[in-house]
Coordinates of C-alpha atoms in Angstrom, one line a residue:
W1 CA 0.2 0.2 0.2
G2 CA 0.6 4.3 -0.5
L3 CA 0.3 6.2 1.8
T4 CA 1.1 10.7 1.3
A5 CA 0.0 13.4 3.9
T6 CA -3.3 15.3 3.0
T7 CA -3.0 19.4 2.6
L8 CA -6.0 21.5 2.2
L9 CA -4.4 24.4 1.6
A10 CA -0.8 25.0 -0.6
C11 CA 1.0 28.2 -2.7
A12 CA 2.9 28.2 -5.2
L13 CA 5.7 30.4 -5.0
F14 CA 7.9 32.1 -7.6
N15 CA 11.0 33.8 -7.6
T16 CA 9.2 38.1 -8.3
G17 CA 13.0 39.4 -8.4
Q18 CA 13.5 40.5 -4.9
A19 CA 16.0 38.9 -2.4
Q20 CA 13.9 37.5 0.8
T21 CA 10.9 37.7 -0.9
W22 CA 7.8 35.4 -1.4
Q23 CA 4.6 36.0 -3.1
S24 CA 1.2 32.9 -2.8
F25 CA -1.1 32.5 -5.1
T26 CA -4.1 30.0 -4.7
P27 CA -4.9 27.6 -7.5
P28 CA -8.9 27.6 -7.8
F29 CA -9.5 24.3 -7.5
R30 CA -13.1 23.4 -6.4
D31 CA -13.9 23.4 -2.4
T32 CA -12.1 20.8 0.1
L33 CA -9.7 19.8 -2.9
G34 CA -5.8 19.0 -1.5
I35 CA -2.6 19.7 -3.2
Y36 CA -0.7 16.1 -3.5
D37 CA 1.9 16.9 -6.0
I38 CA 3.5 19.9 -7.7
I39 CA 6.1 20.2 -10.5
A40 CA 7.7 23.6 -11.1
K41 CA 9.0 24.4 -14.5
G42 CA 11.1 27.1 -14.5
S43 CA 10.2 30.9 -13.0
Q44 CA 7.0 31.0 -15.2
T45 CA 5.1 27.9 -14.9
A46 CA 4.3 25.4 -12.5
W47 CA 1.5 22.4 -12.3
F48 CA -0.6 21.1 -9.3
L49 CA -2.3 17.7 -8.6
G50 CA -5.3 18.1 -6.5
F51 CA -8.0 15.6 -5.6
R52 CA -10.2 14.9 -2.3
F53 CA -9.9 11.9 -0.1
G54 CA -13.3 9.6 -0.6
E55 CA -15.1 12.0 -3.1
E56 CA -15.9 10.8 -6.1
N57 CA -14.8 13.0 -9.3
S58 CA -12.8 15.3 -7.9
A59 CA -9.6 14.5 -9.4
Q60 CA -8.4 17.9 -11.3
I61 CA -5.1 19.4 -12.2
A62 CA -4.9 23.5 -12.3
G63 CA -1.4 24.9 -14.8
T64 CA 0.1 28.6 -14.7
V65 CA 2.7 29.6 -17.9
D66 CA 2.1 32.9 -16.3
G67 CA 3.8 33.1 -12.6
G68 CA 0.4 32.6 -11.3
A69 CA -1.0 35.5 -12.6
S70 CA -3.3 32.9 -13.9
F71 CA -4.4 29.3 -13.5
N72 CA -6.5 26.6 -16.4
V73 CA -7.7 24.2 -13.7
V74 CA -9.0 20.4 -15.8
D75 CA -11.2 17.7 -14.6
I76 CA -8.8 14.1 -14.4
P77 CA -10.8 11.4 -16.0
I78 CA -10.5 8.8 -13.2
A79 CA -13.3 6.4 -12.7
G80 CA -15.1 6.3 -9.3
V81 CA -13.5 7.6 -6.1
P82 CA -9.7 9.0 -6.9
Y83 CA -6.6 8.4 -5.5
T84 CA -4.2 9.9 -7.6
P85 CA -1.1 12.0 -5.7
C86 CA 1.7 11.0 -8.2
M87 CA 2.5 13.3 -11.6
A88 CA 5.0 13.7 -13.7
V89 CA 5.3 16.4 -16.6
T90 CA 7.7 16.8 -19.6
G91 CA 8.0 20.1 -22.2
D92 CA 4.9 22.7 -20.8
S93 CA 1.7 20.6 -21.6
T94 CA 2.5 16.9 -21.8
L95 CA 1.0 15.4 -18.1
Y96 CA 1.8 11.9 -17.2
V97 CA -0.6 11.0 -13.9
M98 CA -0.4 7.5 -11.8
A99 CA -4.1 6.7 -10.3
L100 CA -6.1 4.1 -8.5
Q101 CA -10.0 4.0 -9.3
D102 CA -12.1 3.1 -6.0
W103 CA -9.1 2.0 -4.4
G104 CA -8.2 0.0 -7.8
N105 CA -8.0 -0.6 -11.2
A106 CA -4.6 1.5 -11.1
V107 CA -4.2 3.2 -14.7
T108 CA -1.8 5.6 -15.4
L109 CA -2.9 8.3 -17.9
K110 CA -1.6 11.0 -20.1
S111 CA -2.7 14.3 -22.1
T112 CA -0.3 16.5 -24.1
D113 CA -2.1 19.9 -24.1
G114 CA -2.1 20.6 -21.1
G115 CA -5.2 17.9 -19.8
K116 CA -7.9 19.1 -21.9
N117 CA -7.8 15.7 -23.3
W118 CA -6.5 12.4 -21.4
A119 CA -5.6 8.8 -22.8
N120 CA -5.0 5.3 -21.2
T121 CA -1.4 4.8 -21.7
K122 CA -2.1 0.7 -20.9
T123 CA 0.7 0.2 -18.0
P124 CA 0.1 -2.9 -17.5
W125 CA -0.7 -2.4 -13.7
D126 CA -2.7 -5.1 -12.2
P127 CA -6.0 -4.4 -12.0
S128 CA -6.6 -5.6 -8.5
V129 CA -3.3 -6.2 -6.9
S130 CA -1.0 -3.0 -8.4
W131 CA -0.2 0.1 -6.1
P132 CA 1.7 2.5 -8.2
D133 CA 3.8 4.9 -5.8
Y134 CA 6.1 6.9 -8.5
I135 CA 6.3 8.7 -11.5
H136 CA 9.3 10.7 -13.1
A137 CA 10.4 11.6 -16.5
F138 CA 14.4 11.6 -17.2
S139 CA 12.9 13.1 -20.6
D140 CA 10.5 13.6 -23.0
S141 CA 10.7 10.4 -24.1
L142 CA 11.9 8.4 -20.9
I143 CA 9.6 7.7 -18.4
L144 CA 9.5 5.5 -15.4
Q145 CA 6.8 4.1 -13.0
I146 CA 7.6 2.6 -9.4
G147 CA 4.5 0.6 -7.7
D148 CA 4.3 -1.3 -5.1
P149 CA 5.7 -5.5 -5.4
R150 CA 3.8 -7.2 -7.4
D151 CA 4.8 -11.4 -7.7
G152 CA 7.5 -11.2 -5.4
E153 CA 9.1 -8.2 -6.6
F154 CA 8.7 -4.0 -6.5
E155 CA 6.6 -3.3 -9.9
I156 CA 8.7 -0.6 -12.0
Y157 CA 7.8 0.1 -15.4
S158 CA 10.0 2.0 -18.3
S159 CA 9.0 3.3 -21.6
K160 CA 11.1 5.0 -23.8
D161 CA 8.6 6.6 -26.2
A162 CA 6.7 8.6 -24.2
G163 CA 4.4 6.6 -22.7
A164 CA 3.2 4.7 -26.0
S165 CA 4.6 1.2 -24.7
W166 CA 6.0 -0.3 -21.4
A167 CA 9.1 -3.3 -20.2
R168 CA 8.7 -4.0 -16.4
I169 CA 11.9 -3.9 -15.2
D170 CA 13.5 -7.9 -14.1
G171 CA 13.3 -8.7 -10.6
A172 CA 16.9 -10.3 -10.4
E173 CA 17.7 -5.6 -11.2
I174 CA 16.1 -5.1 -8.4
P175 CA 17.0 -5.9 -4.5
D176 CA 13.8 -8.4 -3.1
P177 CA 11.4 -6.8 -0.7
R178 CA 11.5 -7.9 2.8
S179 CA 8.1 -9.6 3.7
G180 CA 5.3 -6.8 4.1
E181 CA 7.7 -4.2 2.4
F182 CA 6.2 -1.5 0.3
G183 CA 6.8 1.8 -1.3
F184 CA 5.3 5.5 0.1
N185 CA 3.1 7.6 -2.6
N186 CA 5.6 10.7 -3.8
C187 CA 8.4 9.4 -2.2
G188 CA 11.0 9.8 -4.4
D189 CA 13.7 11.8 -6.0
Q190 CA 15.6 12.3 -9.4
V191 CA 19.2 13.7 -9.7
G192 CA 20.7 13.4 -13.3
S193 CA 20.0 9.6 -14.2
H194 CA 20.1 8.9 -10.3
I195 CA 16.5 8.0 -8.8
W196 CA 15.9 7.0 -5.3
F197 CA 12.7 6.0 -3.4
G198 CA 12.0 4.9 0.1
T199 CA 9.9 2.4 1.9
N200 CA 8.0 1.4 5.0
Q201 CA 10.4 -0.6 6.4
G202 CA 13.7 2.4 6.4
R203 CA 15.0 1.6 3.3
L204 CA 16.1 3.6 0.7
Y205 CA 15.9 2.1 -3.3
H206 CA 18.6 3.6 -5.4
S207 CA 19.3 3.1 -9.1
A208 CA 22.3 4.9 -11.3
D209 CA 21.1 4.2 -14.7
E210 CA 18.0 5.5 -14.7
G211 CA 15.8 2.4 -13.6
A212 CA 16.9 -0.6 -15.4
S213 CA 19.3 -1.9 -12.2
W214 CA 18.7 -0.5 -8.5
D215 CA 20.4 -1.3 -4.9
A216 CA 18.6 -1.1 -1.1
M217 CA 20.4 0.1 1.2
Q218 CA 19.0 0.5 4.7
T219 CA 18.8 3.4 6.9
P220 CA 18.5 4.6 10.7
L221 CA 14.5 5.1 10.1
D222 CA 11.7 2.5 10.5
G223 CA 10.0 3.9 7.2
I224 CA 10.7 6.7 4.9
G225 CA 8.2 9.1 3.9
A226 CA 9.9 12.0 2.2
L227 CA 13.4 12.0 0.3
S228 CA 15.0 14.9 -1.4
F229 CA 18.2 14.6 -3.2
S230 CA 21.0 17.7 -3.4
D231 CA 23.2 15.3 -5.8
E232 CA 23.8 11.7 -6.3
D233 CA 25.6 11.5 -3.0
H234 CA 24.0 13.6 -0.3
G235 CA 20.8 13.8 0.4
I236 CA 18.0 13.9 3.2
V237 CA 15.8 11.1 3.9
V238 CA 12.5 11.7 6.8
G239 CA 10.4 8.9 8.9
M240 CA 7.4 10.1 10.9
Y241 CA 10.1 9.7 14.1
G242 CA 13.1 11.5 12.9
I243 CA 15.8 12.2 10.0
A244 CA 18.7 10.5 8.8

């Protein structure tokens, strides 16, 4: 299973050209939607992923291309009650969203026009077993998706053609999960060709080759809820009861 923290209010912060100056914005989502993911592209463009936990047809994306002066808000066509805490963005308007529909039926959707139209990427998630955790776009064409263990291995897919087709990373290239081990939603980071994700048992999984092969290390934490790396050798992991 994957987990995420609900945030009811959020603001986008842009550089206004003045030192130590912050400016807040409120994307015009429907009332009660929480913001679960934010991706900034340069100083003027940003995307915000929001939904309401337990409410049908509540998933939306808000985008700005003018530093927050205006926002475009679109619905994401996720059936039933959505759970969609993670997205990836390439270019100015190509969006990928991982989601569960009614707490099952995992799906990854793609839009090439800023959310006006969506298509199923046909990622081979299992409808009852799969739980998507983290998605990252290394480039316009290379997309990586990470999910909880399935059939004894973490479920990781790579696409080299912008989501037109997906190949599952061989389990021999991924350290085996421990009993009861899983990832957390949107608990990942990337620097260059390196990518990381954390687990509920405090292990940090790492790939140096854009997800083709993996290693894992135990941190001092019982579980990793968030992480961030400044370069391939220096990072921070955060758990419920401590930081390492």
